[in-house]
């Protein structure tokens, strides 16, 4: 397998509308840390697959389609889901990507993918998975265990060439009042890993199924110092995983292409020849996509009751209760009306021995764990890929009046349908 990595800058001018928070006080006023598009490409000699991760709040289907066409190969475009970047049309159920971001992001993806292809070289792959403590927890349930899974794909060309980290935690350390552009937690993890691994090792960080996971109950502040602390925690855990045993995924060199040539049949003293390449096997590349239509959620919550609950919590002076009550009210107000069916694409890929699932929108962590529960078959699940239907809560979550459920556009059972579709597609591959 040949693997490459490339990046492209994503400048954000001052005065740009920012995505992620309803109550942002105004547009961007400066830069805390730069945004970018990071691309990783895999080639088995016959097929090429690209994963691009953009430091934006969401990726709508129009942008995903334009970017795939510009890349010239099979491409998944994932959002890091930073809440300190430009607004890219992030509304529950999906919508059009506004200019200039439709064009700018398409060009940045094209540039990053082209640079990754140019950098491709024979590499081995190794998968690591472990628990990450103290960074993310269920954001709607104070006191829930602060433990999430951490996936790491190491790419080696003798030494360590690069790492792809999949972190299922909302990158929302910086508050709604922040007006400085930042990649937030994803950027902090990238920076910390680069300090540890060296500038010669590339780093890509994708957000996993973080629909119900954030730093709300683990962070000690909402500033640059706290970003660095949390980024260091993730980087330290990555370093621990890299020092331990991993699961081999693919070997360096051509592994997915077969060929044969043969000369004329020998006649008496004639000449014949034959050459044959390696048979395509488990180290090749394959992918599949299936389109689903998700039924709309029923609106049952009472806005007046949620408003009264918020006012009561605010009067109590309890900051946690106030924040939760406010988020529930915002969730209901974020839902579009009237409810409509939502079309989504479920994406899967096989890269050697690695199974990869790219789910749209914001799936809950338990949804991804259902997809990844394939003993003996390393499976990594990304969220925010190729479309934004909004939150995909588990069916059980609909029994609780939480922000994510109130804001969701889809009916109970939708997330389970997405998970089962991904599992079935992976089995077919």
Short mmCIF file of C-alpha atoms in Angstrom, two decimals:
data_model
loop_
_atom_site.label_atom_id
_atom_site.label_comp_id
_atom_site.label_asym_id
_atom_site.label_seq_id
_atom_site.Cartn_x
_atom_site.Cartn_y
_atom_site.Cartn_z
CA UNK A 1 0.00 0.00 0.00
CA UNK A 2 1.14 3.51 -0.77
CA UNK A 3 0.04 6.28 1.59
CA UNK A 4 0.40 10.05 1.37
CA UNK A 5 -0.54 13.12 3.35
CA UNK A 6 -1.07 16.73 2.36
CA UNK A 7 -2.52 19.90 3.80
CA UNK A 8 -3.91 23.20 2.56
CA UNK A 9 -4.43 26.39 4.55
CA UNK A 10 -7.94 27.68 5.15
CA UNK A 11 -7.66 31.44 5.83
CA UNK A 12 -10.62 33.13 7.52
CA UNK A 13 -10.82 36.92 7.12
CA UNK A 14 -11.81 39.07 10.07
CA UNK A 15 -15.51 39.81 10.01
CA UNK A 16 -16.48 36.30 8.91
CA UNK A 17 -19.72 34.86 10.39
CA UNK A 18 -18.79 31.99 12.70
CA UNK A 19 -20.60 28.68 13.09
CA UNK A 20 -21.49 26.54 16.06
CA UNK A 21 -23.24 28.75 18.61
CA UNK A 22 -26.64 30.39 18.38
CA UNK A 23 -25.67 33.21 20.74
CA UNK A 24 -22.35 34.22 19.20
CA UNK A 25 -22.03 37.98 19.86
CA UNK A 26 -20.62 38.80 16.44
CA UNK A 27 -18.33 37.77 13.56
CA UNK A 28 -14.68 36.78 13.81
CA UNK A 29 -12.21 39.38 15.05
CA UNK A 30 -8.87 37.59 14.70
CA UNK A 31 -6.95 34.33 14.70
CA UNK A 32 -6.11 32.12 17.66
CA UNK A 33 -4.68 29.26 15.58
CA UNK A 34 -4.86 28.52 11.85
CA UNK A 35 -7.47 26.36 10.14
CA UNK A 36 -6.61 23.85 7.43
CA UNK A 37 -7.74 20.92 5.34
CA UNK A 38 -5.76 17.73 5.92
CA UNK A 39 -5.88 14.83 3.43
CA UNK A 40 -4.65 11.24 3.63
CA UNK A 41 -4.61 9.08 0.50
CA UNK A 42 -4.22 5.34 0.10
CA UNK A 43 -3.38 3.59 -3.18
CA UNK A 44 -3.11 -0.15 -3.82
CA UNK A 45 -1.87 0.32 -7.37
CA UNK A 46 -5.33 0.06 -8.89
CA UNK A 47 -7.58 2.14 -6.67
CA UNK A 48 -7.12 5.30 -4.65
CA UNK A 49 -9.12 6.44 -1.62
CA UNK A 50 -8.85 9.85 0.05
CA UNK A 51 -9.99 11.11 3.43
CA UNK A 52 -10.01 14.89 3.83
CA UNK A 53 -10.71 16.62 7.15
CA UNK A 54 -11.68 20.29 7.09
CA UNK A 55 -11.62 22.62 10.10
CA UNK A 56 -15.25 23.67 9.73
CA UNK A 57 -18.47 23.14 11.67
CA UNK A 58 -20.07 20.80 9.09
CA UNK A 59 -19.90 19.45 5.55
CA UNK A 60 -23.09 19.58 3.52
CA UNK A 61 -23.80 17.25 0.62
CA UNK A 62 -23.28 19.91 -2.04
CA UNK A 63 -19.77 20.56 -0.76
CA UNK A 64 -18.98 16.84 -0.46
CA UNK A 65 -20.01 16.28 -4.07
CA UNK A 66 -18.03 19.24 -5.41
CA UNK A 67 -14.95 18.22 -3.43
CA UNK A 68 -15.09 14.61 -4.66
CA UNK A 69 -15.27 15.78 -8.24
CA UNK A 70 -12.33 18.13 -7.71
CA UNK A 71 -10.23 15.43 -6.02
CA UNK A 72 -10.53 13.05 -8.96
CA UNK A 73 -10.77 9.94 -6.75
CA UNK A 74 -13.04 8.41 -4.15
CA UNK A 75 -13.17 11.01 -1.37
CA UNK A 76 -14.76 11.34 2.03
CA UNK A 77 -14.88 14.89 3.32
CA UNK A 78 -15.24 15.15 7.09
CA UNK A 79 -15.70 18.21 9.27
CA UNK A 80 -13.62 18.56 12.41
CA UNK A 81 -16.76 20.26 13.83
CA UNK A 82 -14.85 23.15 15.37
CA UNK A 83 -17.25 25.74 16.75
CA UNK A 84 -14.67 28.50 16.21
CA UNK A 85 -14.53 28.43 12.42
CA UNK A 86 -16.60 29.87 9.57
CA UNK A 87 -20.32 29.17 9.24
CA UNK A 88 -20.71 26.67 6.39
CA UNK A 89 -24.48 26.24 6.33
CA UNK A 90 -24.76 24.06 9.42
CA UNK A 91 -28.50 23.65 10.02
CA UNK A 92 -30.23 20.49 11.27
CA UNK A 93 -31.25 18.46 8.25
CA UNK A 94 -28.56 19.98 6.05
CA UNK A 95 -28.63 22.90 3.66
CA UNK A 96 -26.64 24.69 0.97
CA UNK A 97 -23.04 25.66 1.65
CA UNK A 98 -22.72 29.45 1.36
CA UNK A 99 -20.18 31.19 -0.79
CA UNK A 100 -17.37 31.90 -0.59
CA UNK A 101 -16.92 28.69 1.42
CA UNK A 102 -18.29 26.30 -1.17
CA UNK A 103 -15.59 27.41 -3.58
CA UNK A 104 -12.79 27.95 -1.07
CA UNK A 105 -13.26 24.58 0.61
CA UNK A 106 -13.48 22.77 -2.71
CA UNK A 107 -10.19 24.29 -3.81
CA UNK A 108 -8.51 23.60 -0.45
CA UNK A 109 -9.57 19.94 -0.62
CA UNK A 110 -8.29 19.65 -4.18
CA UNK A 111 -4.93 21.11 -3.13
CA UNK A 112 -4.58 18.93 -0.04
CA UNK A 113 -5.48 15.73 -1.92
CA UNK A 114 -3.09 16.53 -4.77
CA UNK A 115 -0.27 17.12 -2.29
CA UNK A 116 -1.08 13.84 -0.56
CA UNK A 117 -0.99 11.94 -3.85
CA UNK A 118 2.34 13.52 -4.74
CA UNK A 119 3.70 12.43 -1.34
CA UNK A 120 2.53 8.79 -1.57
CA UNK A 121 5.14 6.16 -0.81
CA UNK A 122 5.12 2.49 0.26
CA UNK A 123 4.02 2.30 3.90
CA UNK A 124 2.78 -0.19 6.45
CA UNK A 125 -0.26 0.44 8.62
CA UNK A 126 -0.88 -0.45 12.27
CA UNK A 127 -4.08 0.11 14.28
CA UNK A 128 -4.24 0.96 17.98
CA UNK A 129 -7.28 1.39 20.22
CA UNK A 130 -7.44 2.31 23.88
CA UNK A 131 -9.41 4.19 26.49
CA UNK A 132 -8.99 7.94 26.87
CA UNK A 133 -9.69 9.33 30.35
CA UNK A 134 -10.46 12.86 31.47
CA UNK A 135 -11.11 14.53 28.12
CA UNK A 136 -14.65 13.67 27.02
CA UNK A 137 -17.88 12.57 28.72
CA UNK A 138 -21.62 12.48 28.09
CA UNK A 139 -22.39 16.19 28.00
CA UNK A 140 -26.03 15.91 29.07
CA UNK A 141 -25.39 13.78 32.16
CA UNK A 142 -23.20 15.32 34.86
CA UNK A 143 -21.22 12.64 36.67
CA UNK A 144 -21.10 10.24 33.72
CA UNK A 145 -17.75 8.40 33.34
CA UNK A 146 -15.18 10.53 31.53
CA UNK A 147 -13.94 7.66 29.39
CA UNK A 148 -14.12 7.41 25.59
CA UNK A 149 -12.42 5.15 23.02
CA UNK A 150 -9.44 6.52 21.12
CA UNK A 151 -8.46 5.13 17.70
CA UNK A 152 -5.03 5.63 16.20
CA UNK A 153 -3.74 4.53 12.79
CA UNK A 154 0.04 4.64 12.52
CA UNK A 155 1.62 4.80 9.07
CA UNK A 156 5.20 3.51 8.95
CA UNK A 157 7.85 3.56 6.25
CA UNK A 158 10.59 2.02 8.38
CA UNK A 159 10.08 4.72 10.99
CA UNK A 160 6.88 6.54 11.88
CA UNK A 161 5.67 8.53 8.86
CA UNK A 162 2.34 9.78 10.20
CA UNK A 163 -0.66 9.18 12.41
CA UNK A 164 -4.41 9.46 11.92
CA UNK A 165 -6.24 10.04 15.21
CA UNK A 166 -10.00 9.58 15.56
CA UNK A 167 -11.28 11.38 18.66
CA UNK A 168 -15.01 11.11 19.54
CA UNK A 169 -15.20 14.36 21.52
CA UNK A 170 -16.89 17.62 20.55
CA UNK A 171 -14.20 20.26 19.87
CA UNK A 172 -16.02 22.86 21.96
CA UNK A 173 -13.58 24.02 24.59
CA UNK A 174 -13.77 27.67 23.54
CA UNK A 175 -17.04 29.41 24.54
CA UNK A 176 -19.76 31.11 22.51
CA UNK A 177 -18.28 34.48 23.49
CA UNK A 178 -15.03 33.62 21.67
CA UNK A 179 -14.63 35.44 18.34
CA UNK A 180 -11.11 34.26 17.50
CA UNK A 181 -10.84 31.65 14.76
CA UNK A 182 -9.52 28.32 16.05
CA UNK A 183 -9.52 24.60 15.30
CA UNK A 184 -10.27 24.21 19.03
CA UNK A 185 -9.56 20.74 20.49
CA UNK A 186 -8.66 19.17 17.15
CA UNK A 187 -6.04 21.85 16.56
CA UNK A 188 -4.69 21.48 20.10
CA UNK A 189 -4.25 17.72 19.64
CA UNK A 190 -2.50 18.23 16.31
CA UNK A 191 -0.11 20.76 17.81
CA UNK A 192 0.68 18.63 20.85
CA UNK A 193 1.33 15.51 18.77
CA UNK A 194 3.64 17.44 16.44
CA UNK A 195 5.65 18.61 19.43
CA UNK A 196 6.01 15.01 20.62
CA UNK A 197 6.51 13.21 17.32
CA UNK A 198 8.56 15.81 15.45
CA UNK A 199 7.90 17.92 12.38
CA UNK A 200 8.81 15.05 10.03
CA UNK A 201 5.77 13.05 11.17
CA UNK A 202 2.45 14.16 9.73
CA UNK A 203 -0.62 14.31 11.97
CA UNK A 204 -4.29 14.18 10.97
CA UNK A 205 -7.07 14.36 13.58
CA UNK A 206 -10.68 13.46 12.76
CA UNK A 207 -13.71 13.75 15.00
CA UNK A 208 -15.47 10.47 15.68
CA UNK A 209 -19.05 9.88 16.78
CA UNK A 210 -19.23 12.80 19.20
CA UNK A 211 -22.94 13.61 19.10
CA UNK A 212 -23.34 13.21 22.86
CA UNK A 213 -19.70 13.59 23.98
CA UNK A 214 -17.92 16.84 24.84
CA UNK A 215 -15.55 18.46 27.34
CA UNK A 216 -18.43 20.15 29.21
CA UNK A 217 -17.81 18.16 32.41
CA UNK A 218 -14.05 17.62 32.08
CA UNK A 219 -12.65 21.03 31.14
CA UNK A 220 -11.27 23.36 33.81
CA UNK A 221 -11.58 26.49 31.73
CA UNK A 222 -12.44 27.68 28.23
CA UNK A 223 -9.26 29.30 27.01
CA UNK A 224 -5.99 28.56 25.21
CA UNK A 225 -4.36 27.15 28.35
CA UNK A 226 -7.15 24.60 28.76
CA UNK A 227 -6.92 23.68 25.10
CA UNK A 228 -3.25 22.92 25.54
CA UNK A 229 -3.90 20.86 28.68
CA UNK A 230 -6.53 18.71 26.98
CA UNK A 231 -4.49 18.44 23.79
CA UNK A 232 -1.55 17.19 25.84
CA UNK A 233 -3.73 14.57 27.53
CA UNK A 234 -4.76 13.16 24.15
CA UNK A 235 -1.21 13.30 22.80
CA UNK A 236 0.16 11.55 25.86
CA UNK A 237 -2.35 8.74 25.42
CA UNK A 238 -1.46 8.44 21.74
CA UNK A 239 2.21 8.12 22.66
CA UNK A 240 1.35 5.35 25.13
CA UNK A 241 -0.58 3.46 22.47
CA UNK A 242 2.21 3.82 19.92
CA UNK A 243 4.63 2.27 22.43
CA UNK A 244 2.47 -0.84 22.78
CA UNK A 245 1.35 -3.65 20.48
CA UNK A 246 -0.89 -2.81 17.56
CA UNK A 247 -2.78 -4.67 14.84
CA UNK A 248 -1.07 -4.84 11.42
CA UNK A 249 -3.36 -3.54 8.67
CA UNK A 250 -1.41 -3.57 5.44
CA UNK A 251 2.10 -4.01 4.11
CA UNK A 252 4.21 -1.62 2.10
CA UNK A 253 4.26 -2.02 -1.65
CA UNK A 254 1.71 -3.05 -4.28
CA UNK A 255 -0.87 -5.41 -2.85
CA UNK A 256 -4.15 -4.82 -4.60
CA UNK A 257 -3.34 -5.27 -8.29
CA UNK A 258 -2.95 -8.48 -10.30
CA UNK A 259 -1.66 -8.84 -13.79
CA UNK A 260 -0.48 -11.54 -16.16
CA UNK A 261 1.14 -11.64 -19.58
CA UNK A 262 1.92 -14.70 -21.69
CA UNK A 263 3.76 -15.24 -24.95
CA UNK A 264 2.71 -17.55 -27.75
CA UNK A 265 2.41 -21.26 -27.02
CA UNK A 266 5.73 -23.02 -27.61
CA UNK A 267 6.10 -24.96 -30.82
CA UNK A 268 8.97 -27.46 -30.83
CA UNK A 269 11.84 -25.08 -30.11
CA UNK A 270 9.62 -22.01 -29.63
CA UNK A 271 9.80 -19.53 -26.77
CA UNK A 272 7.18 -18.84 -24.08
CA UNK A 273 7.07 -16.58 -21.05
CA UNK A 274 4.75 -15.60 -18.27
CA UNK A 275 4.77 -13.10 -15.43
CA UNK A 276 2.20 -12.70 -12.71
CA UNK A 277 1.79 -10.04 -10.06
CA UNK A 278 0.55 -10.58 -6.52
CA UNK A 279 -3.08 -11.61 -6.30
CA UNK A 280 -5.41 -8.99 -4.88
CA UNK A 281 -6.15 -9.89 -1.30
CA UNK A 282 -6.93 -8.44 2.09
CA UNK A 283 -4.52 -5.54 1.61
CA UNK A 284 -6.48 -3.97 -1.27
CA UNK A 285 -8.90 -1.03 -1.26
CA UNK A 286 -12.67 -1.13 -1.63
CA UNK A 287 -15.55 1.14 -0.68
CA UNK A 288 -19.34 1.30 -0.78
CA UNK A 289 -22.12 3.84 -0.18
CA UNK A 290 -25.80 3.34 0.48
CA UNK A 291 -28.49 6.03 0.44
CA UNK A 292 -31.08 6.03 3.22
CA UNK A 293 -34.20 8.09 3.84
CA UNK A 294 -34.79 8.82 7.53
CA UNK A 295 -38.25 9.56 8.88
CA UNK A 296 -38.79 12.94 10.60
CA UNK A 297 -38.93 13.36 14.34
CA UNK A 298 -42.23 14.18 15.99
CA UNK A 299 -42.37 17.46 17.88
CA UNK A 300 -43.73 16.78 21.36
CA UNK A 301 -41.81 19.18 23.61
CA UNK A 302 -43.51 22.30 24.96
CA UNK A 303 -41.41 25.43 24.38
CA UNK A 304 -43.21 27.32 27.14
CA UNK A 305 -42.41 24.58 29.64
CA UNK A 306 -38.76 24.46 28.59
CA UNK A 307 -38.52 28.24 28.87
CA UNK A 308 -40.01 28.13 32.37
CA UNK A 309 -37.55 25.39 33.37
CA UNK A 310 -34.65 27.49 32.08
CA UNK A 311 -35.78 30.56 34.00
CA UNK A 312 -36.16 28.51 37.16
CA UNK A 313 -32.67 27.02 36.77
CA UNK A 314 -31.17 30.46 36.12
CA UNK A 315 -32.83 31.83 39.25
CA UNK A 316 -31.35 28.98 41.30
CA UNK A 317 -27.80 30.08 40.51
CA UNK A 318 -26.74 26.52 39.63
CA UNK A 319 -24.54 26.92 36.52
CA UNK A 320 -24.77 23.27 35.45
CA UNK A 321 -28.57 23.15 35.73
CA UNK A 322 -28.83 26.48 33.93
CA UNK A 323 -26.62 25.33 31.08
CA UNK A 324 -28.54 22.07 30.62
CA UNK A 325 -31.93 23.80 30.74
CA UNK A 326 -30.80 26.40 28.25
CA UNK A 327 -29.41 23.77 25.89
CA UNK A 328 -32.76 21.94 25.89
CA UNK A 329 -34.56 25.15 24.95
CA UNK A 330 -32.03 25.89 22.21
CA UNK A 331 -32.40 22.35 20.92
CA UNK A 332 -36.12 22.74 20.36
CA UNK A 333 -35.64 26.13 18.71
CA UNK A 334 -32.97 24.70 16.39
CA UNK A 335 -35.34 22.14 14.91
CA UNK A 336 -36.66 23.08 11.47
CA UNK A 337 -40.39 23.15 10.75
CA UNK A 338 -42.28 21.48 9.27
CA UNK A 339 -40.50 18.13 9.77
CA UNK A 340 -39.34 16.50 6.54
CA UNK A 341 -37.71 13.24 5.57
CA UNK A 342 -33.93 13.40 5.50
CA UNK A 343 -31.72 11.68 2.93
CA UNK A 344 -28.27 10.53 4.06
CA UNK A 345 -25.36 8.55 2.66
CA UNK A 346 -23.74 5.82 4.74
CA UNK A 347 -20.14 5.24 3.66
CA UNK A 348 -17.76 2.38 4.34
CA UNK A 349 -14.30 1.49 3.07
CA UNK A 350 -11.73 -1.28 3.42
CA UNK A 351 -8.10 -0.20 3.44
CA UNK A 352 -6.14 -3.42 3.71
CA UNK A 353 -7.18 -4.91 7.04
CA UNK A 354 -8.78 -1.68 8.26
CA UNK A 355 -12.54 -1.21 8.06
CA UNK A 356 -13.58 2.44 7.98
CA UNK A 357 -17.11 3.79 8.40
CA UNK A 358 -17.98 7.41 7.60
CA UNK A 359 -21.31 8.38 9.15
CA UNK A 360 -23.16 11.61 8.35
CA UNK A 361 -24.04 14.25 10.91
CA UNK A 362 -23.54 13.78 14.62
CA UNK A 363 -24.04 10.14 15.64
CA UNK A 364 -24.03 9.30 19.34
CA UNK A 365 -21.01 7.35 20.53
CA UNK A 366 -23.06 4.19 21.15
CA UNK A 367 -24.02 4.21 17.46
CA UNK A 368 -20.36 4.06 16.43
CA UNK A 369 -19.60 1.39 19.00
CA UNK A 370 -22.33 -0.76 17.45
CA UNK A 371 -20.61 -0.43 14.06
CA UNK A 372 -17.14 -1.05 15.50
CA UNK A 373 -18.19 -4.17 17.43
CA UNK A 374 -16.61 -6.60 14.97
CA UNK A 375 -14.20 -8.87 16.90
CA UNK A 376 -10.93 -9.46 15.12
CA UNK A 377 -11.63 -6.81 12.48
CA UNK A 378 -10.24 -3.34 13.31
CA UNK A 379 -13.05 -0.89 12.56
CA UNK A 380 -12.81 2.88 12.93
CA UNK A 381 -15.90 5.11 12.79
CA UNK A 382 -15.89 8.79 11.82
CA UNK A 383 -18.74 11.27 12.19
CA UNK A 384 -19.52 14.47 10.25
CA UNK A 385 -18.80 12.81 6.87
CA UNK A 386 -20.33 13.81 3.51
CA UNK A 387 -23.50 15.41 4.84
CA UNK A 388 -25.18 16.98 7.84
CA UNK A 389 -28.57 15.56 8.89
CA UNK A 390 -27.96 16.86 12.43
CA UNK A 391 -27.91 14.70 15.55
CA UNK A 392 -28.37 10.93 15.32
CA UNK A 393 -29.33 9.94 18.90
CA UNK A 394 -29.87 6.37 20.00
CA UNK A 395 -33.48 5.25 20.33
CA UNK A 396 -33.06 5.11 24.12
CA UNK A 397 -32.03 8.77 24.23
CA UNK A 398 -35.43 9.88 22.96
CA UNK A 399 -36.86 9.08 26.38
CA UNK A 400 -34.87 12.02 27.77
CA UNK A 401 -35.59 15.67 26.91
CA UNK A 402 -31.99 16.52 26.04
CA UNK A 403 -30.69 19.15 23.64
CA UNK A 404 -29.50 16.64 21.06
CA UNK A 405 -32.86 14.85 20.95
CA UNK A 406 -34.86 18.08 20.85
CA UNK A 407 -32.70 19.39 18.00
CA UNK A 408 -32.70 16.12 16.05
CA UNK A 409 -34.57 16.05 12.74
CA UNK A 410 -34.95 12.26 12.62
CA UNK A 411 -37.24 9.75 14.29
CA UNK A 412 -36.18 7.22 16.95
CA UNK A 413 -34.49 4.23 15.35
CA UNK A 414 -32.80 6.28 12.63
CA UNK A 415 -29.36 5.99 14.23
CA UNK A 416 -29.76 2.22 14.59
CA UNK A 417 -30.72 1.99 10.91
CA UNK A 418 -27.57 3.90 9.98
CA UNK A 419 -25.44 1.62 12.17
CA UNK A 420 -26.92 -1.60 10.77
CA UNK A 421 -26.50 -0.31 7.22
CA UNK A 422 -22.84 0.41 7.87
CA UNK A 423 -22.33 -3.05 9.40
CA UNK A 424 -24.04 -4.74 6.45
CA UNK A 425 -21.98 -2.80 3.94
CA UNK A 426 -18.76 -3.71 5.75
CA UNK A 427 -19.74 -7.37 5.68
CA UNK A 428 -20.41 -7.12 1.94
CA UNK A 429 -16.91 -5.69 1.41
#
